[in-house]
Short mmCIF file of C-alpha atoms and ligand atoms in Angstrom, two decimals:
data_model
loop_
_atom_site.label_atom_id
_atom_site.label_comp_id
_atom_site.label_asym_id
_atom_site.label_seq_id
_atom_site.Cartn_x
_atom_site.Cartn_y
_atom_site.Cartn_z
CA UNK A 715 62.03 51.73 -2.91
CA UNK A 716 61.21 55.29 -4.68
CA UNK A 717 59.37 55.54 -7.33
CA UNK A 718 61.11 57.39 -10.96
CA UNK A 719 59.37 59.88 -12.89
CA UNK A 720 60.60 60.23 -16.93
CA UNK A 721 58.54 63.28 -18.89
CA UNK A 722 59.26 65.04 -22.21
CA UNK A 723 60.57 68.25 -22.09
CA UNK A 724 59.61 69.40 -25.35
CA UNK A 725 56.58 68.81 -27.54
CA UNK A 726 57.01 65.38 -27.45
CA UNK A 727 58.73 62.43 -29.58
CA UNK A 728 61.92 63.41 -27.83
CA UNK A 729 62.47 59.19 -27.65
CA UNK A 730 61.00 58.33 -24.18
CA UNK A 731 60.33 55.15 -25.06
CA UNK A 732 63.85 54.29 -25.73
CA UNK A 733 64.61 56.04 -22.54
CA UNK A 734 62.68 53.70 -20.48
CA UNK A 735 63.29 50.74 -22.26
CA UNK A 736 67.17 51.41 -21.57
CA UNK A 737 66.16 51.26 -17.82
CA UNK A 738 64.76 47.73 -18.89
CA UNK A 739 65.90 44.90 -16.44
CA UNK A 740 66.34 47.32 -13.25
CA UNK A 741 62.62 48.50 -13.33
CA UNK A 742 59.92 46.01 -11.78
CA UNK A 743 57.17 48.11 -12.91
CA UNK A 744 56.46 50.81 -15.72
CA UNK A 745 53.07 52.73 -15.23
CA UNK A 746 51.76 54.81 -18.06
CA UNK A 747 50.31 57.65 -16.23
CA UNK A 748 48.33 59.91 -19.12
CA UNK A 749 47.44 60.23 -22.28
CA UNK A 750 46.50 57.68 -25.08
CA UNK A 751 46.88 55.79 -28.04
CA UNK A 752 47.72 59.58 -29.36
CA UNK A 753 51.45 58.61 -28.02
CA UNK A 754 53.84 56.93 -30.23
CA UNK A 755 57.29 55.57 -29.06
CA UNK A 756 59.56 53.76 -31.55
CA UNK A 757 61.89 51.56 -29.22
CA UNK A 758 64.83 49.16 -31.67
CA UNK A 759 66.25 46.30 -30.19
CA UNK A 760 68.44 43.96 -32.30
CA UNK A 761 67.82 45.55 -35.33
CA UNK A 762 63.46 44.93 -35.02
CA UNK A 763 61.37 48.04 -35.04
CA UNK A 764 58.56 47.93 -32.30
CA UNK A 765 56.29 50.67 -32.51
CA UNK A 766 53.97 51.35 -29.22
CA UNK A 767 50.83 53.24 -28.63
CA UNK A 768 48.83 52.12 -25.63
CA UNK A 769 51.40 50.15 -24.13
CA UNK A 770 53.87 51.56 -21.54
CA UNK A 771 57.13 51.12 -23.17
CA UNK A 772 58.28 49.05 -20.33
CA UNK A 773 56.47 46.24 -22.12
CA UNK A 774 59.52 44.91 -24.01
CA UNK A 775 61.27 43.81 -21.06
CA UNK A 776 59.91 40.30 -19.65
CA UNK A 777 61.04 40.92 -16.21
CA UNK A 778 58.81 44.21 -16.15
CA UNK A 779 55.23 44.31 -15.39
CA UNK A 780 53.42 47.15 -17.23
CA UNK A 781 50.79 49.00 -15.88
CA UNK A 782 48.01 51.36 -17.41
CA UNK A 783 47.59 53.97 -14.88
CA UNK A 784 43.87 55.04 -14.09
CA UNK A 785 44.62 58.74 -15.86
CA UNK A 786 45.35 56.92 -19.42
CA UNK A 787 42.50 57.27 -21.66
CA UNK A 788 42.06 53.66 -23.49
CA UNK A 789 40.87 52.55 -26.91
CA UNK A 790 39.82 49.20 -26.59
CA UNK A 791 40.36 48.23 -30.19
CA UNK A 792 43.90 49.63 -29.99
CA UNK A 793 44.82 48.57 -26.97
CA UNK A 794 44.19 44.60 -28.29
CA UNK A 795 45.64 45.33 -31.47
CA UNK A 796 48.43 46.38 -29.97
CA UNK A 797 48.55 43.43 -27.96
CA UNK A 798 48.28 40.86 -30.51
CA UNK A 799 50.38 42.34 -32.87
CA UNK A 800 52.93 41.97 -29.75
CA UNK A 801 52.16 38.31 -29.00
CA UNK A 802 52.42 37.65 -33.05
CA UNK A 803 56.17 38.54 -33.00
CA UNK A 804 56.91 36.90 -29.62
CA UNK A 805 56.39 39.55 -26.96
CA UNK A 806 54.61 38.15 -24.16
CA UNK A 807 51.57 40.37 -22.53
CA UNK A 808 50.61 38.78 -19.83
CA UNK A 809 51.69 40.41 -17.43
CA UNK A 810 49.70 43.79 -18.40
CA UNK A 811 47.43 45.52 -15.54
CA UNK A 812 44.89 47.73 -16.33
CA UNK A 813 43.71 50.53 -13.76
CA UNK A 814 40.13 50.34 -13.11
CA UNK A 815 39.39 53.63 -12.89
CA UNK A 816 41.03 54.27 -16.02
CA UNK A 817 38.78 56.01 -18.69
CA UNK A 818 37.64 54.36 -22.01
CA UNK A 819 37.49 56.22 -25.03
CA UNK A 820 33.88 56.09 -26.90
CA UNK A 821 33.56 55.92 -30.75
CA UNK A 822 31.52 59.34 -30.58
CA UNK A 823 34.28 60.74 -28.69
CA UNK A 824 36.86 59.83 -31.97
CA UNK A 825 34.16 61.10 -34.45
CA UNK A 826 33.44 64.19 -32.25
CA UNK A 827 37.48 64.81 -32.31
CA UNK A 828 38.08 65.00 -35.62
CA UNK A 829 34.21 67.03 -36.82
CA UNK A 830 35.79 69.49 -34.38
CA UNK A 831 39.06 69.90 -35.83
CA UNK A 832 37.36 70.03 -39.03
CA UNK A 833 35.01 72.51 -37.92
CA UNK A 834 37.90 74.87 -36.73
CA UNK A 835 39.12 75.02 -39.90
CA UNK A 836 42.62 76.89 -39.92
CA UNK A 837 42.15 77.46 -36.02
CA UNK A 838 42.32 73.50 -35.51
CA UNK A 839 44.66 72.30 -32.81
CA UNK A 840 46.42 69.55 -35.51
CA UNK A 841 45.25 66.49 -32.92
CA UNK A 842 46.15 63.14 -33.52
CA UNK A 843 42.08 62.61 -34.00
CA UNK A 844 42.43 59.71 -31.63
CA UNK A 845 39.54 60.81 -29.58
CA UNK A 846 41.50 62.28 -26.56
CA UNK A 847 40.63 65.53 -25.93
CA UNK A 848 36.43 64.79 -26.05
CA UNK A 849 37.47 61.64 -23.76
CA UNK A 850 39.54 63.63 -21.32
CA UNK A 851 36.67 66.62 -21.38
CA UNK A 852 34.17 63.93 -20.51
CA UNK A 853 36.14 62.70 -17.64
CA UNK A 854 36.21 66.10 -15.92
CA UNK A 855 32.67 67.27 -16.30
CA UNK A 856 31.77 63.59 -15.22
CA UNK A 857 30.04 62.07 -18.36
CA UNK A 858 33.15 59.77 -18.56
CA UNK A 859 32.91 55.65 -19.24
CA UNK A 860 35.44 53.97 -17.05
CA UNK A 861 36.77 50.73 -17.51
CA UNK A 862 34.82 49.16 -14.41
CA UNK A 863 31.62 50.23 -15.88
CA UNK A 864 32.19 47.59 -18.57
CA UNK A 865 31.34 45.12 -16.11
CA UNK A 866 28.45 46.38 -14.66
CA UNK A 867 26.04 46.36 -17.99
CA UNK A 868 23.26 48.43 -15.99
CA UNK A 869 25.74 51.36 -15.07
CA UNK A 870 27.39 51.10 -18.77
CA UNK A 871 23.81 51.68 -20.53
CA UNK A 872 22.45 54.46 -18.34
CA UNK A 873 25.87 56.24 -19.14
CA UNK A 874 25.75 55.40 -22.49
CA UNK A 875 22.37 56.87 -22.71
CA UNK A 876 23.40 59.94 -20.77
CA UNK A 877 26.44 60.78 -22.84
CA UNK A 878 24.42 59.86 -26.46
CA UNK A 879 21.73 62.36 -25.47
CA UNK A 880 23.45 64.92 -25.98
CA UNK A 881 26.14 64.25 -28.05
CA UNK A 882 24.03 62.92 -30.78
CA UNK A 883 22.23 66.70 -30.71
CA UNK A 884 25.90 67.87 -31.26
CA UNK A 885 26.53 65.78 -33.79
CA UNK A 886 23.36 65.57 -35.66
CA UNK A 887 22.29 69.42 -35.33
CA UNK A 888 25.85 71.57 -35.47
CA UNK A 889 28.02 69.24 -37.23
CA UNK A 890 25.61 67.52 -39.70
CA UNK A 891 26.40 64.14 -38.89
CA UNK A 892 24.48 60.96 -38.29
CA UNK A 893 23.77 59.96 -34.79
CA UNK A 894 25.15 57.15 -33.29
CA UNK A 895 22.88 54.36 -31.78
CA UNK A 896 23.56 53.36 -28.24
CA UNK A 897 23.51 49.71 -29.14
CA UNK A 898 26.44 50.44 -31.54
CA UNK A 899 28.25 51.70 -29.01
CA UNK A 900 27.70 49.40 -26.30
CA UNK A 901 28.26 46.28 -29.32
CA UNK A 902 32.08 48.16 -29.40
CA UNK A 903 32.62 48.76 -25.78
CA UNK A 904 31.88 45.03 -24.67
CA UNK A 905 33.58 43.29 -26.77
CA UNK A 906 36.96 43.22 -25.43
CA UNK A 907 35.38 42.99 -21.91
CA UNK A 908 35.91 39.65 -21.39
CA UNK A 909 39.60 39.99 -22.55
CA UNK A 910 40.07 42.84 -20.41
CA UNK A 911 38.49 41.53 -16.96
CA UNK A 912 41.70 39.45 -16.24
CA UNK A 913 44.35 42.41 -16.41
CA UNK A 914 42.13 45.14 -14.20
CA UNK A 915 43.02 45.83 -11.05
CA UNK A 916 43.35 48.74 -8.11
CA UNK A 917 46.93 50.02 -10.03
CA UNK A 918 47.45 52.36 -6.96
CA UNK A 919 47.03 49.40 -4.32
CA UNK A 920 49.20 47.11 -6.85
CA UNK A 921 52.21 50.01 -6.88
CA UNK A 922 51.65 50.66 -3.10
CA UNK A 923 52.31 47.37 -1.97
CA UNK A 924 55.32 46.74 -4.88
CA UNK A 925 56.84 49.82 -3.41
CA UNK A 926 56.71 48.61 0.43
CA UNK A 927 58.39 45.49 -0.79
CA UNK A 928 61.18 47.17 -2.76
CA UNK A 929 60.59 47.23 -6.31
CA UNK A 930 61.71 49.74 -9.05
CA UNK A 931 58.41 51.83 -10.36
CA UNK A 932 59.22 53.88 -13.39
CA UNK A 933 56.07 56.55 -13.97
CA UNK A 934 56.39 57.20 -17.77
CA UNK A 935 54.88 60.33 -19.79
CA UNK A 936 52.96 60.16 -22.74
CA UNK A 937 53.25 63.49 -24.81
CA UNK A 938 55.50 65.97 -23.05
CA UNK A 939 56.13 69.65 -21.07
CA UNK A 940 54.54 71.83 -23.30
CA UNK A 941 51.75 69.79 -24.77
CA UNK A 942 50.85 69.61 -20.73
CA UNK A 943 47.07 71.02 -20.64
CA UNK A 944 48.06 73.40 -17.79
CA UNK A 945 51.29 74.52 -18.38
CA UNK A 946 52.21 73.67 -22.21
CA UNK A 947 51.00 76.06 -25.16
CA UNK A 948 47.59 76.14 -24.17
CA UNK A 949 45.55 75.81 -26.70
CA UNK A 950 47.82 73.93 -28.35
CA UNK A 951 48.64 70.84 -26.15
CA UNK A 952 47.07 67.64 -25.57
CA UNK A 953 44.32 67.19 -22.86
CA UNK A 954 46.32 65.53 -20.03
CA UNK A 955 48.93 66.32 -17.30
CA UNK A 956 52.13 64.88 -18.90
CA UNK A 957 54.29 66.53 -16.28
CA UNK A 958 55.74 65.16 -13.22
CA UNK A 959 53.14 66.16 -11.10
CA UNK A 960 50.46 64.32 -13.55
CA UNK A 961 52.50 61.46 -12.63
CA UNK A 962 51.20 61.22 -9.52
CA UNK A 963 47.45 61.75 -10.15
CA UNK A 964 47.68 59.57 -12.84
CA UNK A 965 48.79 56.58 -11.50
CA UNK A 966 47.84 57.02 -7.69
CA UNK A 967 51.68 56.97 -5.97
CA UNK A 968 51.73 59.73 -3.67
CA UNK A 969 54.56 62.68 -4.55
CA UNK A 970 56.39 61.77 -1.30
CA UNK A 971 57.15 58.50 -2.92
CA UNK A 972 59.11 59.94 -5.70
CA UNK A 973 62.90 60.16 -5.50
CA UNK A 974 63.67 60.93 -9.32
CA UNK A 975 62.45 63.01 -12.30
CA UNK A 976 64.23 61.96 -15.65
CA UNK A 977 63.42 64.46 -18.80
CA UNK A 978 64.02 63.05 -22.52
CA UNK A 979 65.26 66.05 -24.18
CA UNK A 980 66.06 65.88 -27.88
CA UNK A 981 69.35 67.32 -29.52
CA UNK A 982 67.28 69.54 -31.43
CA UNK A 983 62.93 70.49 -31.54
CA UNK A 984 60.52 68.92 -32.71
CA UNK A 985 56.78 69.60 -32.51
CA UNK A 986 53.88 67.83 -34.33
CA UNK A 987 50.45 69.74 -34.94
CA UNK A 988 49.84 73.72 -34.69
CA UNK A 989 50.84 76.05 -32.13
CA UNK A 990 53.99 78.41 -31.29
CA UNK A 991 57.66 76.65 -32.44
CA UNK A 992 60.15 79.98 -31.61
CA UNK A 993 63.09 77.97 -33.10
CA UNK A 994 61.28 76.40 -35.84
CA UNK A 995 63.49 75.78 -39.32
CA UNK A 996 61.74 76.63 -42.88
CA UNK A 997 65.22 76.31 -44.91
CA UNK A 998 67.29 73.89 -45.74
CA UNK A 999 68.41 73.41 -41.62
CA UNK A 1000 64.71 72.60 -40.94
CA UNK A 1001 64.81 69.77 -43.70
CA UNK A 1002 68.54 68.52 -42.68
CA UNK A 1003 67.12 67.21 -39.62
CA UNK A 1004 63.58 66.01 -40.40
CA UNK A 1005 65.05 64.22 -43.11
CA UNK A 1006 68.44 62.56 -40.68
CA UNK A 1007 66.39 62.32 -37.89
CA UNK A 1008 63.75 60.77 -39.73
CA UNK A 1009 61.15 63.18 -37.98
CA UNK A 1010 57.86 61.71 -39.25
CA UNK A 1011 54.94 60.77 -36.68
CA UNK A 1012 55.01 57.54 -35.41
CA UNK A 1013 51.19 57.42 -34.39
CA UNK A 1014 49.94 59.64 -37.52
CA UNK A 1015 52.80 59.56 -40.22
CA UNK A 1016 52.76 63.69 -40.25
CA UNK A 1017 56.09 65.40 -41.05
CA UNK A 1018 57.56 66.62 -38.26
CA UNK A 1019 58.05 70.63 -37.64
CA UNK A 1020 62.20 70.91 -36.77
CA UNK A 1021 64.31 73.44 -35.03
CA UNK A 1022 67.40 74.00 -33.04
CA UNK A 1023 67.31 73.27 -29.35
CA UNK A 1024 65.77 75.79 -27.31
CA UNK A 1025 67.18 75.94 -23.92
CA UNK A 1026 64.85 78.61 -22.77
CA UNK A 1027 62.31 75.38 -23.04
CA UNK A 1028 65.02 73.08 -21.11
CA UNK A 1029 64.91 75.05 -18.41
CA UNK A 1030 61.07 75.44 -17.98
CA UNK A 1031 60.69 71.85 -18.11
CA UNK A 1032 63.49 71.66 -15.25
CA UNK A 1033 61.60 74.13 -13.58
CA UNK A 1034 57.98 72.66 -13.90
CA UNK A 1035 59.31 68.95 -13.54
CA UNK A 1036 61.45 69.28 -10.87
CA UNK A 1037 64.14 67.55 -13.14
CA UNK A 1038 67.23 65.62 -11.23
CA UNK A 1039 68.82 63.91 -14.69
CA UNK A 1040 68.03 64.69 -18.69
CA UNK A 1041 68.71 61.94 -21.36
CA UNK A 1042 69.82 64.07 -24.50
CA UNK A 1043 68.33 62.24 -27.46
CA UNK A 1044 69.62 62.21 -30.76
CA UNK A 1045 72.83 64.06 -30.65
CA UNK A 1046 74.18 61.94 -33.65
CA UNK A 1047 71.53 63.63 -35.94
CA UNK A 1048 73.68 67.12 -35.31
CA UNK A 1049 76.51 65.49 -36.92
CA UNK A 1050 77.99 67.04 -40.05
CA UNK A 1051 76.85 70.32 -39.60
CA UNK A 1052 79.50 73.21 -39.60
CA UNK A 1053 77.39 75.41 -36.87
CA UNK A 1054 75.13 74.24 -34.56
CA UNK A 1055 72.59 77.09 -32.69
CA UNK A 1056 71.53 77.46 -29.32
CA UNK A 1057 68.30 79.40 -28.26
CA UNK A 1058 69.47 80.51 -25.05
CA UNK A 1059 66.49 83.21 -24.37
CA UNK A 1060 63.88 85.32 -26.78
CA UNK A 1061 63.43 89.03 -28.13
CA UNK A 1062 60.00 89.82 -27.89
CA UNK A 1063 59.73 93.33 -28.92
CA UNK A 1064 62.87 94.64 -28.30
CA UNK A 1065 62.98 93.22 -25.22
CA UNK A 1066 65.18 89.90 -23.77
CA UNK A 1067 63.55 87.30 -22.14
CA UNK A 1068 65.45 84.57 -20.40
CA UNK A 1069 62.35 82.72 -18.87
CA UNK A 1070 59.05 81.73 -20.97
CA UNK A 1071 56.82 84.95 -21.47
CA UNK A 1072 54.14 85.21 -18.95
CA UNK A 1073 51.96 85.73 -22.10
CA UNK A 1074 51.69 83.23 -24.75
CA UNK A 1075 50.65 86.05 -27.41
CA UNK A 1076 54.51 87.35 -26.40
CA UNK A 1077 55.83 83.51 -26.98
CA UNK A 1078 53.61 83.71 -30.14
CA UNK A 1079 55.90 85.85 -31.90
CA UNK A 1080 59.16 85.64 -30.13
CA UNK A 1081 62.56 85.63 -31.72
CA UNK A 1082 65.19 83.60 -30.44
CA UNK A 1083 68.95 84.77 -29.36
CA UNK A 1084 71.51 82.58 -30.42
CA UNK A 1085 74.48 81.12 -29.44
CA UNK A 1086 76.59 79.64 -32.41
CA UNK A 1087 78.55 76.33 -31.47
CA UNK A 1088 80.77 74.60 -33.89
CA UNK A 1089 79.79 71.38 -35.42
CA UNK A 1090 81.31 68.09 -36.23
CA UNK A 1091 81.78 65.60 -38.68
CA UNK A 1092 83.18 62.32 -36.94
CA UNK A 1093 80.53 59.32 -36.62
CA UNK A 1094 79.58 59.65 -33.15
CA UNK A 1095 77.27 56.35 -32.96
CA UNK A 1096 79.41 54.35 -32.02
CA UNK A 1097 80.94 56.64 -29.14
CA UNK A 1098 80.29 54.75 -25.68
CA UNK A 1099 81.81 57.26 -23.40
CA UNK A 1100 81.59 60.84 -23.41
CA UNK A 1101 85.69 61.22 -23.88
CA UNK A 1102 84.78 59.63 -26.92
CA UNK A 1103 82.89 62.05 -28.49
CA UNK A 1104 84.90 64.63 -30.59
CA UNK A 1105 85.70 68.22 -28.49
CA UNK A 1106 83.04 70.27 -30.36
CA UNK A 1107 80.15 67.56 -29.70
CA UNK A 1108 81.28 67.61 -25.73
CA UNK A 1109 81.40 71.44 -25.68
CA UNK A 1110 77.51 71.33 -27.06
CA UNK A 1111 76.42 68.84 -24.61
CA UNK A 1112 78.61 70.74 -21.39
CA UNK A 1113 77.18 74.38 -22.61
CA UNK A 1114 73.28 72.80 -22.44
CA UNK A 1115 73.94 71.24 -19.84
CA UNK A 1116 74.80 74.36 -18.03
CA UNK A 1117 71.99 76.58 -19.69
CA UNK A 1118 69.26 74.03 -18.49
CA UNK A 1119 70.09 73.88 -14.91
CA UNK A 1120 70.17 69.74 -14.46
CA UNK A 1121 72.83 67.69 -15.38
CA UNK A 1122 72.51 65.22 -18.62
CA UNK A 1123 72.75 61.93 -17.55
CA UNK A 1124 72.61 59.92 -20.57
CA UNK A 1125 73.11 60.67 -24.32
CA UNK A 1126 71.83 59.06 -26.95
CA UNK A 1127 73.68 58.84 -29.91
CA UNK A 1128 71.40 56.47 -32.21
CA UNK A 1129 67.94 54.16 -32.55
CA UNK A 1130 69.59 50.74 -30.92
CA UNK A 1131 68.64 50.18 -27.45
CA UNK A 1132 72.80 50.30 -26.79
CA UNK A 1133 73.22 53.66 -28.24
CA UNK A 1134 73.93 55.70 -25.39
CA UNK A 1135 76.74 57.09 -23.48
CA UNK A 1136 76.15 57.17 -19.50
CA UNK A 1137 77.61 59.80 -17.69
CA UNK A 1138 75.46 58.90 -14.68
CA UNK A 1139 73.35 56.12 -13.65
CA UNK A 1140 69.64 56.97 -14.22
CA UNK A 1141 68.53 54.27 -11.47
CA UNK A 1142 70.08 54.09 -7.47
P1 LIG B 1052 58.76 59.19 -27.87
O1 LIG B 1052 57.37 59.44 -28.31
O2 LIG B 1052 59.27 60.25 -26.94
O3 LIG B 1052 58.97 57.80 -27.31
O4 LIG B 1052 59.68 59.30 -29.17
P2 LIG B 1052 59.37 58.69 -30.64
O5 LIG B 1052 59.59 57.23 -30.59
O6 LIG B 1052 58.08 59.20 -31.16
O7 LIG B 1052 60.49 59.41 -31.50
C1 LIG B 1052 61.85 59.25 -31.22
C2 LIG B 1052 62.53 58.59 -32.43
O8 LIG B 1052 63.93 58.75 -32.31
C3 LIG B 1052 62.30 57.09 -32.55
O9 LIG B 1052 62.23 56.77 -33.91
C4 LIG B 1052 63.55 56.48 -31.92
O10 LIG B 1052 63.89 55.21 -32.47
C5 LIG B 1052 64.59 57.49 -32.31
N1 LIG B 1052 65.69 57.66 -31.36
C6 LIG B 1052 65.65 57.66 -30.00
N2 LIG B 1052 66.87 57.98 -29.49
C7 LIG B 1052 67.68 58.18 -30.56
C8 LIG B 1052 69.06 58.59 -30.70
O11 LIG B 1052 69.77 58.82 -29.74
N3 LIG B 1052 69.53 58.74 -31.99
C9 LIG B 1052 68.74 58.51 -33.09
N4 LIG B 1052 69.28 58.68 -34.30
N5 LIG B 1052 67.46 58.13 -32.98
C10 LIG B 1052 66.94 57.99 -31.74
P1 LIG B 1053 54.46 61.07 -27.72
O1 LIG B 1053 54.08 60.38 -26.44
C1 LIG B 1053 53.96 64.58 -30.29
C2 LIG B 1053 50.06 66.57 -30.17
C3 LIG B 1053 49.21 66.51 -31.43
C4 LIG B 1053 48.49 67.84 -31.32
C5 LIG B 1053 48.23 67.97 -29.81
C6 LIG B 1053 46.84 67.53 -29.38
O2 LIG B 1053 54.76 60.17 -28.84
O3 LIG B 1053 55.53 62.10 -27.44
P2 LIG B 1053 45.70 65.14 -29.12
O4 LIG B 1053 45.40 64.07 -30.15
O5 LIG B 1053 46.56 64.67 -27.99
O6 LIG B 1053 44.47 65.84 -28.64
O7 LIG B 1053 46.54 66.26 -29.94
O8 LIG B 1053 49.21 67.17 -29.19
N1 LIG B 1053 50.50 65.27 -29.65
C7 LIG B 1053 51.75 64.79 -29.76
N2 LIG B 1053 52.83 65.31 -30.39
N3 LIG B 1053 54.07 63.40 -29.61
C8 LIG B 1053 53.01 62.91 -28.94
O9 LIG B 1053 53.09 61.84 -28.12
C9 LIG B 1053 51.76 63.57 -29.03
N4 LIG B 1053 50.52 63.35 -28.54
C10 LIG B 1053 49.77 64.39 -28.90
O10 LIG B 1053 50.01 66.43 -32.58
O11 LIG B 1053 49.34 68.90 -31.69
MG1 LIG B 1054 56.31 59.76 -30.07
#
C-alpha cells in the first residue's frame, strides 16, 4: 500500500492532529517525521481534551502503531511524561517505536536555546525554547547525540565530552552562564535508557516491510509550510523540513512510495512567534477570532497572532507540497461575521503579486488584496454534509477552493473528533 503525507500549510496549529486522528482506524501506522516536543496538537474525543507533544497523534487510536521517525528531535523527559500521563488516563503506549537514528535533545541544547533568544533581544525568533533549533544545528554539523548512542556508554561520553567542550566556552564566556558538567548530562540522558531500549528500532526497515504487506502509513508534520527551514520565512521558522519532501528524509520511506499529500489548512491564519504575518489582524477582527477560536499555544500558552486566510499562502503550500486534498479547519470560528476577507495576492510597492515574493524583505512589508465574501450566522457545527452548510459558508469554501489549486476534502466545523463534513475520502 502507499504511504500518506499530511503537512501544515500555514504557520502551524492549523489542527493536524485532529486531522490524523480522524483517519484513526484506517491507518496501521502514523510516523512523526520532524520536529519536537516544540509541536502541540489538541485532538477531543468524547468530550476529553488530550494534548500531544512528542507523540504522533496517531497515538489515540489502539489499532495504530506510532512511530518516531529518525528526523524527530526527542526530549527524553518529555517524551515519558508524555507517556505516563497517557497510560494514567487509559491510553495504552505500548505499541510506540522509536527510530534509532533519531536525535536526542541535550539539556545544554534547551539552555543554549533560550540564552540565545535572550541574547537577540528584539531580533529573537519567538522559539518555543524547547531546545530545537541548537539540537537540529548539532545534527547537521555532526556534534549530534542519537538515540543509539545511549546504549553504547563509551560513544555517549566521548560525544558528550566533544559537544561540552565547546559549548560550555559558549556558555560560560559570551553568555555568562555556568557550565554544565558532563556527568550532569550523561545522569539526564541515561535515565530513561532502559525505558527506551524496548521501543527502538530500524523505523525505515519497520515501514518498509509494513508497506510490502499492505498497511496504511500516514507521515505526519510537526510545525508547518512556512515555518519549513528551507522554504518557510527564513529566519523565522523552525529548524526542520516540515514539508512533504521532509517526510521522506525524516522517516526513511522513499518518495516513490507516496501516493497522497493531505494539507491542514485553517479557515483563517494563525502564526505563533515573530516573523512576517501579511494578513495579520490588530482590531477588533484580530481579537474575534483568537478569542472564538481559542488561539492560545498549546505547547507554550502564547496568544496567538490572527488573520484572514491568505490564499496566496494556500497555494504555495500546494505548490511546495505537492498537495492532492486540504482539510479546511475551523470554518465554524468564521461564523457570525457579516464579511469575511480573502487575501487572494499582495501589493508590494505598487506592484501585484499573485505568487510569494522572491524576496522576503518584499513579503516583509506586503499588503494584501482582498476579496470580500459575505458571512453567516447559522450554527454550522453540527452541519455533516456540505449541502448543509448555509449558501454564503459554501460559496467561501468553493471560492478557496478554487484560489488554492487542490480540492478541500474535508471541513472541519468544530473540536470533536466527528466534526467534519467529507466531501472526499482522505484514504483509498
Ligand atoms: P496542530 O498543531 O496543527 O495539531 O493544531 P493545534 O492542536 O495546535 O490547534 C488546533 C486547535 O483547533 C485545537 O485546539 C483543536 O482542538 C481545534 N480544532 C481543530 N479542528 C477544529 C475545527 O474544525 N473547529 C474548531 N472550532 N476547532 C478545531
Ligand atoms: P505545531 O506542530 C506553531 C514556531 C515558534 C517559533 C518558531 C521556531 O503545533 O503546528 P522552535 O522552538 O521550533 O525553534 O521555534 O516556530 N513553532 C510553532 N508555531 N505551531 C507549532 O507546532 C510550532 N513549532 C514551532 O513559535 O516562531
Ligand atoms: Mg499546534
Amino acid at each position: 500500500m502507499p504511504a500518506i503525507v499530511l503537512v501544515g500549510a500555514q504557520w502551524g496549529d492549523e489542527g493536524k492532529g485532529k486531522a490524523t486522528d480522524l483517519m484513526g482506524s484506517g491507518v496501521d501506522f502514523v510516523v512523526k517525521f520532524n520536529g519536537g516536543n516544540n509541536a502541540g496538537h489538541t485532538i477531543v474525543i468524547d468530550g476529553e481534551k488530550y494534548a500531544l507533544h512528542l507523540l504522533p497523534s496517531g497515538i489515540l487510536t489502539p489499532s495504530c502503531t506510532p512511530v518516531i521517525g529518525n528526523g524527530v528531535v526527542i526530549d527524553l523527559e518529555v517524551l515519558f511524561r508524555e507517556i505516563d500521563g497517557l497510560e494514567a488516563r487509559g491510553v495504552s503506549t505500548s505499541k510506540l517505536v522509536v527510530s534509532a537514528n533519531a536525535h536526542v535533545i541535550a539539556p545544554y541544547n534547551r539552555t543554549l536555546d533560550r540564552v540565545t533568544e535572550r541574547f537577540l533581544g528584539a531580533r529573537k525568533i519567538g522559539t518555543t525554547g524547547r531546545g530545537i533549533g541548537p539540537t537540529y544545528a548539532d545534527k547537521m554539523s555532526r556534534n549530534g547525540i542519537r538515540v543509539q548512542d545511549l546504549f553504547d556508554r563509551h560513544i555517549l561520553e566521548q560525544k558528550v565530552e566533544a559537544a561540552l567542550r565547546f559549548k560550555n566556552q559558549v556558555l560560560s564566556k559570551i553568555y555568562n552562564r555556568r557550565a554544565i558538567p558532563a556527568g550532569e548530562v550523561m545522569d539526564e540522558l541515561l535515565r530513561y535508557a532502559d525505558r527506551l531500549a524496548p521501543m527502538v528500532a530500524d523505523t525505515s526497515l519497520l515501514l518498509e516491510q509494513a508497506l510490502n504487506d499492505g498497511a496504511n502509513v500516514l507521515l505526519e508534520a510537526g510545525q508547518a509550510t512556512l515555518l519549513d527551514v528551507d522554504h518557510g520565512t527564513y529566519p523565522y521558522v523552525t529548524s526542520s523540513s516540515a514539508t512533504a519532501g521532509g517526510a521522506c528524509t525524516g522517516s526513511g520511506i522513499p518518495p516513490t512510495r507516496v501516493s497522497r499529500v493531505i494539507a491542514v489548512l485553517k479557515a483563517y491564519t494563525t502564526r505563533v512567534g515573530e516573523g512576517p504575518f501579511p494578513t495579520e489582524l490588530f482590531d477588533e477582527s484580530g481579537e474575534f477570532l483568537r478569542k472564538t477560536g481559542w488561539e492560545y499555544g498549546t505547547t507554550t500558552g502564547r496568544p496567538r497572532r490572527c488573520g484572514w486566510m491568505d490564499t496566496v499562502i494556500g497555494r504555495y503550500a500546494t505548490r511546495i507540497n505537492g498537495v492532492t486534498d486540504f482539510v479546511v479547519t475551523k470554518l465554524d470560528v468564521l461564523t457570525g461575521l457579516d464579511t469575511v476577507p480573502i487575501c487572494v495576492a499582495y501589493e508590494v510597492d505598487g506592484v501585484r503579486h499573485d505568487e510569494m515574493p522572491v524576496n522576503q524583505s518584499d513579503f516583509h512589508h506586503a499588503k494584501p488584496i482582498y476579496e470580500v465574501m459575505d458571512g453567516w450566522w447559522e450554527d454550522i457545527s453540527g452541519c455533516r454534509t456540505f449541502a448543509e452548510l448555509p449558501a454564503n459558508a459554501q460559496a467561501y469554501v468553493l471560492r478557496v477552493e478554487e484560489l488554492i489549486g487542490a480540492r478541500i476534502s474535508a471541513i472541519g466545523v468544530g473540536p470533536e473528533r466527528d466534526a467534519i463534513i467529507s466531501r472526499h475520502p482522505l484514504l483509498d
